[in-house]
PDB file of C-alpha atoms in Angstrom:
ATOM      1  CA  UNK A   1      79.425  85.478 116.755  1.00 87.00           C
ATOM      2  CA  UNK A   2      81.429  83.338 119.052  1.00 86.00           C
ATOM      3  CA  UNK A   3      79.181  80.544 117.781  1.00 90.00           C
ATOM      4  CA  UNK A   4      80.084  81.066 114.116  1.00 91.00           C
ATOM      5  CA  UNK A   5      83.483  81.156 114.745  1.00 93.00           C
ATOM      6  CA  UNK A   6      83.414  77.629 116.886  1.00 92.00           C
ATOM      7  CA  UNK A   7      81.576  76.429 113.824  1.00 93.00           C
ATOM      8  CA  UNK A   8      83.902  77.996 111.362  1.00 93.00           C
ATOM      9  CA  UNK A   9      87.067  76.510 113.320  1.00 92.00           C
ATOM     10  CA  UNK A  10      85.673  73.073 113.066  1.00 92.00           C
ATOM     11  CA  UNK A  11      86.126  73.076 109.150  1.00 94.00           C
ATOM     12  CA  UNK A  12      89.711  70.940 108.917  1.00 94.00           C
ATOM     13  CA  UNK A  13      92.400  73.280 107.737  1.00 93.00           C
ATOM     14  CA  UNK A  14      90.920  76.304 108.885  1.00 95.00           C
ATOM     15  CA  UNK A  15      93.515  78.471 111.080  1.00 95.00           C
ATOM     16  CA  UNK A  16      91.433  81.064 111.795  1.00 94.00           C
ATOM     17  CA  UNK A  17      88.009  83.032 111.460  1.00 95.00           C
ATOM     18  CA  UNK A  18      87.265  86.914 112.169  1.00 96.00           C
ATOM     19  CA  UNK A  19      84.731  89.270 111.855  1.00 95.00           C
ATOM     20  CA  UNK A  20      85.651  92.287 110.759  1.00 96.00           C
ATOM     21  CA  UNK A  21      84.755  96.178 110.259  1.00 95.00           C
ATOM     22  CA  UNK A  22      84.487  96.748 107.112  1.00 93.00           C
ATOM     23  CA  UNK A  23      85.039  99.756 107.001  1.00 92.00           C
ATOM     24  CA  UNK A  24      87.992 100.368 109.434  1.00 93.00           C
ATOM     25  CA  UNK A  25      89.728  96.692 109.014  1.00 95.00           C
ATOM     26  CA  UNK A  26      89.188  96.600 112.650  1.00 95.00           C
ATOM     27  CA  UNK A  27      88.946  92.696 114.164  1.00 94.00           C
ATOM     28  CA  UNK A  28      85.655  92.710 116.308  1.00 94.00           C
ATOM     29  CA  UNK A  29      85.376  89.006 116.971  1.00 93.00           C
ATOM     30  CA  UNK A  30      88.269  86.375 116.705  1.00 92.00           C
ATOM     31  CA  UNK A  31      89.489  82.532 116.780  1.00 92.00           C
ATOM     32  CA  UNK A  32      92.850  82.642 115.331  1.00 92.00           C
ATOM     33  CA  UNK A  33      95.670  79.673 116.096  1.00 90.00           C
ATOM     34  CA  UNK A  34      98.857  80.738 117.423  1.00 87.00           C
ATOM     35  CA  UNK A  35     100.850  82.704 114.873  1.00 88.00           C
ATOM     36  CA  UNK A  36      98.018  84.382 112.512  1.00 89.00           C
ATOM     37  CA  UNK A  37      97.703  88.186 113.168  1.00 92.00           C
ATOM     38  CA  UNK A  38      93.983  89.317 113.946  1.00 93.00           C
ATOM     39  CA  UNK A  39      95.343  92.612 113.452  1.00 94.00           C
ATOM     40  CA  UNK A  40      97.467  92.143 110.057  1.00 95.00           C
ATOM     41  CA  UNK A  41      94.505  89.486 109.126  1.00 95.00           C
ATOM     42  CA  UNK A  42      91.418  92.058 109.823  1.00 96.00           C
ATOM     43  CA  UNK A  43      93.227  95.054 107.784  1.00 96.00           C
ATOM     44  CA  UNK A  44      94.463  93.298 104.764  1.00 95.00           C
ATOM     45  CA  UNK A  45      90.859  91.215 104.884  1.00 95.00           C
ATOM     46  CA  UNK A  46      88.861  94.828 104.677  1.00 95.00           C
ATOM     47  CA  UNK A  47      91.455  96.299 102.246  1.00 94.00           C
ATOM     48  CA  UNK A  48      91.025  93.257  99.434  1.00 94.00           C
ATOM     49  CA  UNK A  49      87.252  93.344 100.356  1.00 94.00           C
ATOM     50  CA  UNK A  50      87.166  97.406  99.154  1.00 93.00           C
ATOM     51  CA  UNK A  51      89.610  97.069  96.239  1.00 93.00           C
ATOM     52  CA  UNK A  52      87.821  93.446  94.966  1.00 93.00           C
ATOM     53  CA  UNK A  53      84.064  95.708  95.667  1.00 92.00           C
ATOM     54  CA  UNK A  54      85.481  98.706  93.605  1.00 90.00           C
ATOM     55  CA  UNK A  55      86.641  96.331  90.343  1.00 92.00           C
ATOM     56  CA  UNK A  56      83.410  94.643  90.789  1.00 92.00           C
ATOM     57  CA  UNK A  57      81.310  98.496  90.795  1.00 91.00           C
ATOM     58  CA  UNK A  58      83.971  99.611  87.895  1.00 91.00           C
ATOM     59  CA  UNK A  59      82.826  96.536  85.480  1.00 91.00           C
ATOM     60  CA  UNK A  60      79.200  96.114  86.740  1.00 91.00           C
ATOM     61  CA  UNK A  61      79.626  93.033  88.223  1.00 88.00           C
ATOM     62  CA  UNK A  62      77.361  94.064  91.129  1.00 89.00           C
ATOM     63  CA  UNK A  63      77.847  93.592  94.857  1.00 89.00           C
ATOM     64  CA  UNK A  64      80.943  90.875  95.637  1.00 91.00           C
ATOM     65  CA  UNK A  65      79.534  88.664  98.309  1.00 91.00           C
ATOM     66  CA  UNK A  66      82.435  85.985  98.447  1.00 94.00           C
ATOM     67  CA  UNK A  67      86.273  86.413  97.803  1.00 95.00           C
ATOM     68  CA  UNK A  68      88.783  83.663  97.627  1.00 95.00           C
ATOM     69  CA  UNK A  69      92.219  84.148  97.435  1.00 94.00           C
ATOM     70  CA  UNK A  70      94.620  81.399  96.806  1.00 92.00           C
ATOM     71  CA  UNK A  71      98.374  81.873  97.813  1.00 91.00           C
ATOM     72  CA  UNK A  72     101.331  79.064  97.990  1.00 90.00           C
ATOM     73  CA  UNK A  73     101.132  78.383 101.575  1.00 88.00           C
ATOM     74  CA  UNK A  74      97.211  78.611 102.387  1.00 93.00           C
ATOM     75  CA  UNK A  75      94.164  80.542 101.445  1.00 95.00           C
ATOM     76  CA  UNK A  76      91.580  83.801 102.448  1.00 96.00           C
ATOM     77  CA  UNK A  77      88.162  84.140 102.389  1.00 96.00           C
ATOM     78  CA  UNK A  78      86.239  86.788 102.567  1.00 96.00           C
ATOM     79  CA  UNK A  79      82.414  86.955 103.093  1.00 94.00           C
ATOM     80  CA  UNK A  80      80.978  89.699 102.929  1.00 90.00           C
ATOM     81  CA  UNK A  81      77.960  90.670 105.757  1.00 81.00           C
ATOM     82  CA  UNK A  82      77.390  94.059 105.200  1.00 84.00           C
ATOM     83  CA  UNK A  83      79.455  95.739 107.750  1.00 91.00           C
ATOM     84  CA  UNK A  84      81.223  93.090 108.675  1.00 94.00           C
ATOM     85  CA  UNK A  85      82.831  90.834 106.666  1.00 95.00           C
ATOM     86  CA  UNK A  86      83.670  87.358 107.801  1.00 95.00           C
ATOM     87  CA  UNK A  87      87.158  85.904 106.799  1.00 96.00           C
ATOM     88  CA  UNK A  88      88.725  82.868 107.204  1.00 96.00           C
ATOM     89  CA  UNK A  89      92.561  81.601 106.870  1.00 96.00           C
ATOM     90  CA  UNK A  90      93.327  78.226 105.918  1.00 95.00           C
ATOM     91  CA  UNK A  91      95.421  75.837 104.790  1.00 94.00           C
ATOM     92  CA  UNK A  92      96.038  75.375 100.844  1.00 91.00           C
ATOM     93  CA  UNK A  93      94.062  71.657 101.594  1.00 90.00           C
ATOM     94  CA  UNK A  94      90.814  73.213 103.449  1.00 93.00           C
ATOM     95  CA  UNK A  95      87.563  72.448 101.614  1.00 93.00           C
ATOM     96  CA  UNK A  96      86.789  75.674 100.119  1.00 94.00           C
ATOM     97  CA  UNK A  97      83.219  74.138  99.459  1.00 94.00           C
ATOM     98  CA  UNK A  98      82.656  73.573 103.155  1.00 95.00           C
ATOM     99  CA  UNK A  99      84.524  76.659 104.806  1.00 94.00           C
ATOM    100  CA  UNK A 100      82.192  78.748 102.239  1.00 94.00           C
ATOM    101  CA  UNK A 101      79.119  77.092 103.875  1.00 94.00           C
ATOM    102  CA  UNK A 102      79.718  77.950 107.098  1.00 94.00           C
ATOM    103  CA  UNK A 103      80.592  81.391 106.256  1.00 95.00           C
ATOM    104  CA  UNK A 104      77.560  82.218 104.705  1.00 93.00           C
ATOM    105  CA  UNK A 105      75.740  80.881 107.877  1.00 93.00           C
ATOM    106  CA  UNK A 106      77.871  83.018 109.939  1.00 93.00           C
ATOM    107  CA  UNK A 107      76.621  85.832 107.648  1.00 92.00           C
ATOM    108  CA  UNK A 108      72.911  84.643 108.061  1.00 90.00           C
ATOM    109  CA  UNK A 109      73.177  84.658 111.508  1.00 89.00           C
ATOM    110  CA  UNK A 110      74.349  87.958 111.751  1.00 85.00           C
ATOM    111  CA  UNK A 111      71.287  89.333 109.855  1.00 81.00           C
ATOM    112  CA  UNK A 112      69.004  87.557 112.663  1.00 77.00           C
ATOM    113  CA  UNK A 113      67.901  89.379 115.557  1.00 70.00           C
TER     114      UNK A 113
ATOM    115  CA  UNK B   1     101.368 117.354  93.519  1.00 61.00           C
ATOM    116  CA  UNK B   2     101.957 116.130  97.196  1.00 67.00           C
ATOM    117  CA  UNK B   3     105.390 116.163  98.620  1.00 86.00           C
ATOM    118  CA  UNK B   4     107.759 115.021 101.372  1.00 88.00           C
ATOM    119  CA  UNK B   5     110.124 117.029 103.022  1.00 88.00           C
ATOM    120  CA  UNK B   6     112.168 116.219 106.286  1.00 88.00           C
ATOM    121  CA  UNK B   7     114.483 118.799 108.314  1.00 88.00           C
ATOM    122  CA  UNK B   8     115.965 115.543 109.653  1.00 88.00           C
ATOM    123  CA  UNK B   9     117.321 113.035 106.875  1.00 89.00           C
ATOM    124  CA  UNK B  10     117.070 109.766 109.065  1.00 91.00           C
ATOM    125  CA  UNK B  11     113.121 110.174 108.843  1.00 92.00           C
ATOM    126  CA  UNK B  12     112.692 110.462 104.896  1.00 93.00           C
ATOM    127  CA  UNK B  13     113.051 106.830 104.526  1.00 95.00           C
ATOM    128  CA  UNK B  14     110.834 105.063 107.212  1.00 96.00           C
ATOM    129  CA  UNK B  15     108.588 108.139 106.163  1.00 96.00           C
ATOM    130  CA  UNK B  16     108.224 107.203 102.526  1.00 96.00           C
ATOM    131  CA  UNK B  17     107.627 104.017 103.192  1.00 96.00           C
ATOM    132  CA  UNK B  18     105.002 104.403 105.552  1.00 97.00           C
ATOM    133  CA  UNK B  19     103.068 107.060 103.162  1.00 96.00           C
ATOM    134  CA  UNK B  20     103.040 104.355 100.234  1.00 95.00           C
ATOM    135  CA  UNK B  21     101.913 101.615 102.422  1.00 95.00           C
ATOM    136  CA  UNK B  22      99.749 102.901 104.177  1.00 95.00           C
ATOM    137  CA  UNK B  23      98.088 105.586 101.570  1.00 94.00           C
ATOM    138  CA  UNK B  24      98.154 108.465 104.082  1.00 95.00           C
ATOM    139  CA  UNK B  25      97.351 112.042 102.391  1.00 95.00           C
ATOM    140  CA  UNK B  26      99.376 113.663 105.627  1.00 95.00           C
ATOM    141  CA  UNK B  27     101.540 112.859 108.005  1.00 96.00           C
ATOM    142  CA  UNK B  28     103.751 114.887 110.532  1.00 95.00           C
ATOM    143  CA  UNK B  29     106.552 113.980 112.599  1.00 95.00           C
ATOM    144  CA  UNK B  30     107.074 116.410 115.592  1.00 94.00           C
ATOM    145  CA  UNK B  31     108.186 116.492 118.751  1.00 92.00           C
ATOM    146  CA  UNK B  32     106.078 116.756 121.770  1.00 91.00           C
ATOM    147  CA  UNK B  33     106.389 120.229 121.778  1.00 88.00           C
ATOM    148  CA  UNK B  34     105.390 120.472 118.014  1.00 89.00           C
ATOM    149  CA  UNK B  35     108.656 121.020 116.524  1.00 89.00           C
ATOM    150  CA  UNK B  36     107.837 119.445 113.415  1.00 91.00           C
ATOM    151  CA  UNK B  37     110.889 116.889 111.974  1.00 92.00           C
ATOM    152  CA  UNK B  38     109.238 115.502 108.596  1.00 92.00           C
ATOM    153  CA  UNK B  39     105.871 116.078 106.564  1.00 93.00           C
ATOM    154  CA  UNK B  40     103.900 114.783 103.822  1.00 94.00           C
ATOM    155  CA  UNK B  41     101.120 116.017 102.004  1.00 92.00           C
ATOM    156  CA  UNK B  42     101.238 119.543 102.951  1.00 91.00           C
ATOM    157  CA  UNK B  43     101.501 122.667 100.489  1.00 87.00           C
ATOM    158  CA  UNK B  44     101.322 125.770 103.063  1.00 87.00           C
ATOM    159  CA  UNK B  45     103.737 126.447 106.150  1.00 85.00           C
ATOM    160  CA  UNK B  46     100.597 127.700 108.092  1.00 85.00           C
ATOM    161  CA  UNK B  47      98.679 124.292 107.797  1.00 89.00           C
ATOM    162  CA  UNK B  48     101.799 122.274 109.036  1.00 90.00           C
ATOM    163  CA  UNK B  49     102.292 124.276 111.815  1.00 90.00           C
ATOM    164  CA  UNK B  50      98.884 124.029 112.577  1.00 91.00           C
ATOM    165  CA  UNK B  51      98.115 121.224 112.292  1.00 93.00           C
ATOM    166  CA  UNK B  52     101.610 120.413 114.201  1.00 93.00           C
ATOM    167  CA  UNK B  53     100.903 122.580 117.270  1.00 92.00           C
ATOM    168  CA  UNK B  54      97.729 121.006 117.597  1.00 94.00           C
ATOM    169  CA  UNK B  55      98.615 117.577 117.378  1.00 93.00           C
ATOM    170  CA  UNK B  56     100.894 118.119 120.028  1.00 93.00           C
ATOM    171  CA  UNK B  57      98.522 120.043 122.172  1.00 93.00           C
ATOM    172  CA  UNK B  58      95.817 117.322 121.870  1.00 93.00           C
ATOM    173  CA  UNK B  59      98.884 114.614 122.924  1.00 92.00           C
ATOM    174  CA  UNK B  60      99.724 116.748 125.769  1.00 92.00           C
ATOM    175  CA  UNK B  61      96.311 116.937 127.417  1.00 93.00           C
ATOM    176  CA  UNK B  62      95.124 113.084 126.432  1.00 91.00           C
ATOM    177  CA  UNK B  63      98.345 112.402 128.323  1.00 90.00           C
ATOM    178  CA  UNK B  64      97.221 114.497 131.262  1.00 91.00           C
ATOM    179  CA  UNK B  65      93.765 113.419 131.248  1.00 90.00           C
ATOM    180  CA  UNK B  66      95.415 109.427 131.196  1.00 90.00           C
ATOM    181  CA  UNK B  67      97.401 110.780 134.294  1.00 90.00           C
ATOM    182  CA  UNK B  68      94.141 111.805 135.897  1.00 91.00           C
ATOM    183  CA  UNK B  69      92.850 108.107 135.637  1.00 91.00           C
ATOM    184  CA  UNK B  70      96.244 106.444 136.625  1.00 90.00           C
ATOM    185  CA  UNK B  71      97.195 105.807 133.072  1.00 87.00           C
ATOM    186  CA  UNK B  72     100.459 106.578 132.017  1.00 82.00           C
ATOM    187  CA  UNK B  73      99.931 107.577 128.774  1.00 80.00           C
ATOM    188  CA  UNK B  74      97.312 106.967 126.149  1.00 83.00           C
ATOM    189  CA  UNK B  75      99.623 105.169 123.328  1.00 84.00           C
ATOM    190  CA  UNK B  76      97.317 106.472 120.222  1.00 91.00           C
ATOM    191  CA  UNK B  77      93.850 108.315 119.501  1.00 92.00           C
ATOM    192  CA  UNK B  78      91.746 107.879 116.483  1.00 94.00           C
ATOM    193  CA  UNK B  79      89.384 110.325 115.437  1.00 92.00           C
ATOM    194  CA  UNK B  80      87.106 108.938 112.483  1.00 91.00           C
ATOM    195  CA  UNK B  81      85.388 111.604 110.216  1.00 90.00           C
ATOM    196  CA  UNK B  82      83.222 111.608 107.366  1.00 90.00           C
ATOM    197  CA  UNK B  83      85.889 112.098 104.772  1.00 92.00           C
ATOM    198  CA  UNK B  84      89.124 111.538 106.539  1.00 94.00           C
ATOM    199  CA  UNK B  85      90.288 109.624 109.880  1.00 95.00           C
ATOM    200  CA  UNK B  86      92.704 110.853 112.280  1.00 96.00           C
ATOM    201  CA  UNK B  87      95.604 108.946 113.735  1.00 96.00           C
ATOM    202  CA  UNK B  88      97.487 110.671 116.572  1.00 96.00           C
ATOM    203  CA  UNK B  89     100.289 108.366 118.356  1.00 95.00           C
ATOM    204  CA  UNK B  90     103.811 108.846 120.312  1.00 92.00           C
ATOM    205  CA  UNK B  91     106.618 107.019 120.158  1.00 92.00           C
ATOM    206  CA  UNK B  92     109.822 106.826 122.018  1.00 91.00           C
ATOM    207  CA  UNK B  93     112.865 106.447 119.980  1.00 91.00           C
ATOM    208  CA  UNK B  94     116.988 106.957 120.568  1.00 89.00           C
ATOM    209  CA  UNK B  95     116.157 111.132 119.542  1.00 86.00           C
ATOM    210  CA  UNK B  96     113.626 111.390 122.081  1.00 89.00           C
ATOM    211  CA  UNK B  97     110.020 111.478 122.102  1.00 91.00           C
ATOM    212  CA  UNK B  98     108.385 111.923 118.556  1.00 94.00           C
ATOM    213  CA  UNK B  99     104.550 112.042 118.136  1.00 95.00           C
ATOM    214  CA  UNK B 100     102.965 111.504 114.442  1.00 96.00           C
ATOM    215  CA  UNK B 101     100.010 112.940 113.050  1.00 96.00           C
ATOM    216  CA  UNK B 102      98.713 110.929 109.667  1.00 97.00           C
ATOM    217  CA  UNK B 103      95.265 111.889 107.852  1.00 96.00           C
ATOM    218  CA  UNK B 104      94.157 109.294 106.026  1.00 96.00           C
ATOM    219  CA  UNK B 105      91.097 109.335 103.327  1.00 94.00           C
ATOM    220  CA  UNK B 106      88.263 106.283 102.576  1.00 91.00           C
ATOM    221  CA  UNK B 107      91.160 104.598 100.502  1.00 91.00           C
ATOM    222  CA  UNK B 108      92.705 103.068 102.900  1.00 94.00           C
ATOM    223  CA  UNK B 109      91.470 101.898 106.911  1.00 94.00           C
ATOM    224  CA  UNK B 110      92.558 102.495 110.268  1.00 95.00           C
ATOM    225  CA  UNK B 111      93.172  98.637 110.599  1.00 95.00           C
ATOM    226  CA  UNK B 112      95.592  99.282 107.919  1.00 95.00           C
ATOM    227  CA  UNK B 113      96.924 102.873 109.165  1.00 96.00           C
ATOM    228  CA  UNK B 114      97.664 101.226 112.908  1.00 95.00           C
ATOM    229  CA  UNK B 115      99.096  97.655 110.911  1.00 95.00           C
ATOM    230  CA  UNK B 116     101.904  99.838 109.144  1.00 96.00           C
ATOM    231  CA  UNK B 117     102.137 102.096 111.806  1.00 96.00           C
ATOM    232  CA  UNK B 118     103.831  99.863 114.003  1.00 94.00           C
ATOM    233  CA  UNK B 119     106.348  98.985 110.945  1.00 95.00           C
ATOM    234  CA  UNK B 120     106.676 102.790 111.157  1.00 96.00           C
ATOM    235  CA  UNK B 121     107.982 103.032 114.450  1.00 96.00           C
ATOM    236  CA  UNK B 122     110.445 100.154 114.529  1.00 96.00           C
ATOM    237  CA  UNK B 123     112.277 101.704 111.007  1.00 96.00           C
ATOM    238  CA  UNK B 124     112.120 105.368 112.630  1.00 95.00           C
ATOM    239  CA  UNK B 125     113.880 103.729 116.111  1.00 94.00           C
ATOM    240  CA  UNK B 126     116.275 101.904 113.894  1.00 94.00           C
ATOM    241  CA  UNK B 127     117.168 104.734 111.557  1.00 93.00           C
ATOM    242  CA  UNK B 128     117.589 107.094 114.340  1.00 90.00           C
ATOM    243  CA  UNK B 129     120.843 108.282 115.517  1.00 88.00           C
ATOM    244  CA  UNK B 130     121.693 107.359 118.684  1.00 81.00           C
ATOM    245  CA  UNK B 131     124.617 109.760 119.149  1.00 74.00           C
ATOM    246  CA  UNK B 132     123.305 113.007 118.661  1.00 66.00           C
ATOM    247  CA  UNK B 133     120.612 113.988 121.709  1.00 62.00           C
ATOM    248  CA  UNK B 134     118.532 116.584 120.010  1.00 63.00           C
ATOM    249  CA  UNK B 135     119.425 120.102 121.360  1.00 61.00           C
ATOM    250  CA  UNK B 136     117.185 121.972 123.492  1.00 60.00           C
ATOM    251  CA  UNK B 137     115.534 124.953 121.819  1.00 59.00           C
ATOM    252  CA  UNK B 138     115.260 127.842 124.282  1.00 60.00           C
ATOM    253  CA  UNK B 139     112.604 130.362 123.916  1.00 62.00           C
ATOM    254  CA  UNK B 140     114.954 133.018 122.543  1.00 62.00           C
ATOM    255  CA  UNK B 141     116.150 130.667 119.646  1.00 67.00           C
ATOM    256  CA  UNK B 142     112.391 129.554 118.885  1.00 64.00           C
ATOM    257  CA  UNK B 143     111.772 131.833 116.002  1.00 68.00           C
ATOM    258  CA  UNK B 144     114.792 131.480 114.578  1.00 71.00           C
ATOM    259  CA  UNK B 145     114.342 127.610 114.683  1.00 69.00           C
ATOM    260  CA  UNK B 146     111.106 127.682 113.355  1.00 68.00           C
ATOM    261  CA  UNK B 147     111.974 129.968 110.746  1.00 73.00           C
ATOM    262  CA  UNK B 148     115.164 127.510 109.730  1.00 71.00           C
ATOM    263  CA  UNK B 149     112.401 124.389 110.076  1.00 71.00           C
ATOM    264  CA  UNK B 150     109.709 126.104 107.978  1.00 71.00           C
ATOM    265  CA  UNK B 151     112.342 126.727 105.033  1.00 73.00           C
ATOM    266  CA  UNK B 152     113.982 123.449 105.297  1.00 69.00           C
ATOM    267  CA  UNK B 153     110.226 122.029 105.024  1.00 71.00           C
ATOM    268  CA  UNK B 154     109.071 124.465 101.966  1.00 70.00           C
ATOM    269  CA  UNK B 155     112.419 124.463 100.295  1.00 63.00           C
ATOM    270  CA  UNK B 156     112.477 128.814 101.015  1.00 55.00           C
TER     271      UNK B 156
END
């Protein structure tokens, strides 16, 4: 995990990566820069992840895998890893492409023994 | 319908808030000894005090069992179920100690629950007066107060 996240923080623009319970919005593994929450980040993270999976299930979209929310002052993304999801904060300028890339590795390597 | 009623005023507002951000089915606000100040979600006075004297029971012998290990205090326990998670946690504020009690359903998280939580307590040590120590209730007076809390709660 701690290897993801190294990987994860070395995407420019990214402020800070997380695994997270999905179900209890719990933070299990961290690399945040000073001033993002792990705790405000890793409940909000699992709450968009549940309410994004439920519209999906409602109109048969199927399972969500990756969420991407844009705001005025940076960006979330979500990844989801069965239970845990892997999020990332960044900066409006990050390379969504790249970030995304590195998530879904993260994700991979979770899945290995 | 679920409602919120308070026997103290100051909580209704921090209380409401919490309940809509948070998505809690119940919460209680009591005092260590399980005088309860403010509920939500509850229809029966048996359930509430229930459920109130055995929040406070479970706080009073996690707190003992923290002395026992040279804590002072556990600050909150978390129960998770299959339906419903348990959030137990004390708080000091200007009335005293107050310990709440909040059931929450798979809508909402414990992440979330704790997050909001902490909001919780700030607004109930900001709204609470600072002037007015809460009396002590002797044993003679306890049914009576009980009585006069149960009706304030249920509207009897």
């Amino acid at each position: 995990m701690q290897r993801s996240l190294d990987r994860l923080s070395r995407v420019r623009g990214v402020t800070g990566s997380m695994f997270v319970a999905a179900d209890d919005g719990l933070g299990v593994a961290q690399l945040l820069m000073e001033g993002v929450n792990g705790k405000v980040l890793a409940a909000f993270a699992a709450s968009l992840a549940r309410k994004v999976s439920g519209a999906a299930a409602a109109t048969g979209a199927g399972k969500v895998r990756f969420i991407q929310m844009q705001a005025a002052g940076g960006i979330l993304l979500v990844c989801a890893g069965g239970e845990l999801l892997v999020t990332v904060v960044a900066d409006a300028g990050v390379n969504v492409g790249l970030a995304r890339l590195e998530m879904m590795r993260a994700v991979e390597a979770l899945a290995q023994p | 319908m679920t409602t919120t009623t308070v026997v103290e005023g100051w909580t209704e507002l921090p209380l409401a808030r919490f309940i809509q951000q948070s998505s809690a089915r119940l919460v209680v606000i009591m005092t260590p000894a399980g005088q309860v100040l403010a509920q939500h979600g509850f229809t029966r006075a048996v359930d509430l005090m229930s459920a109130a004297a055995l929040g406070a029971a479970i706080m009073a012998s996690s707190g003992a069992l923290a002395q026992q290990v040279g804590e002072a205090g556990f600050a909150a326990l978390y129960h998770a179920g299959q339906r419903h998670g348990i959030h137990l946690a004390g708080t000091e504020t200007p009335r005293g100690k107050l310990i709440v009690l909040t059931v929450f359903g798979k809508e909402t998280s414990i992440g979330l629950v704790q997050v909001f939580f902490d909001e919780f307590v700030v607004a109930l040590r900001k709204a609470a007066p600072v002037d007015e120590p809460r009396k002590v209730i002797l044993a003679a007076d306890f049914e009576n107060e009980l009585n006069s809390s149960l009706a304030s709660l249920f509207r009897r």
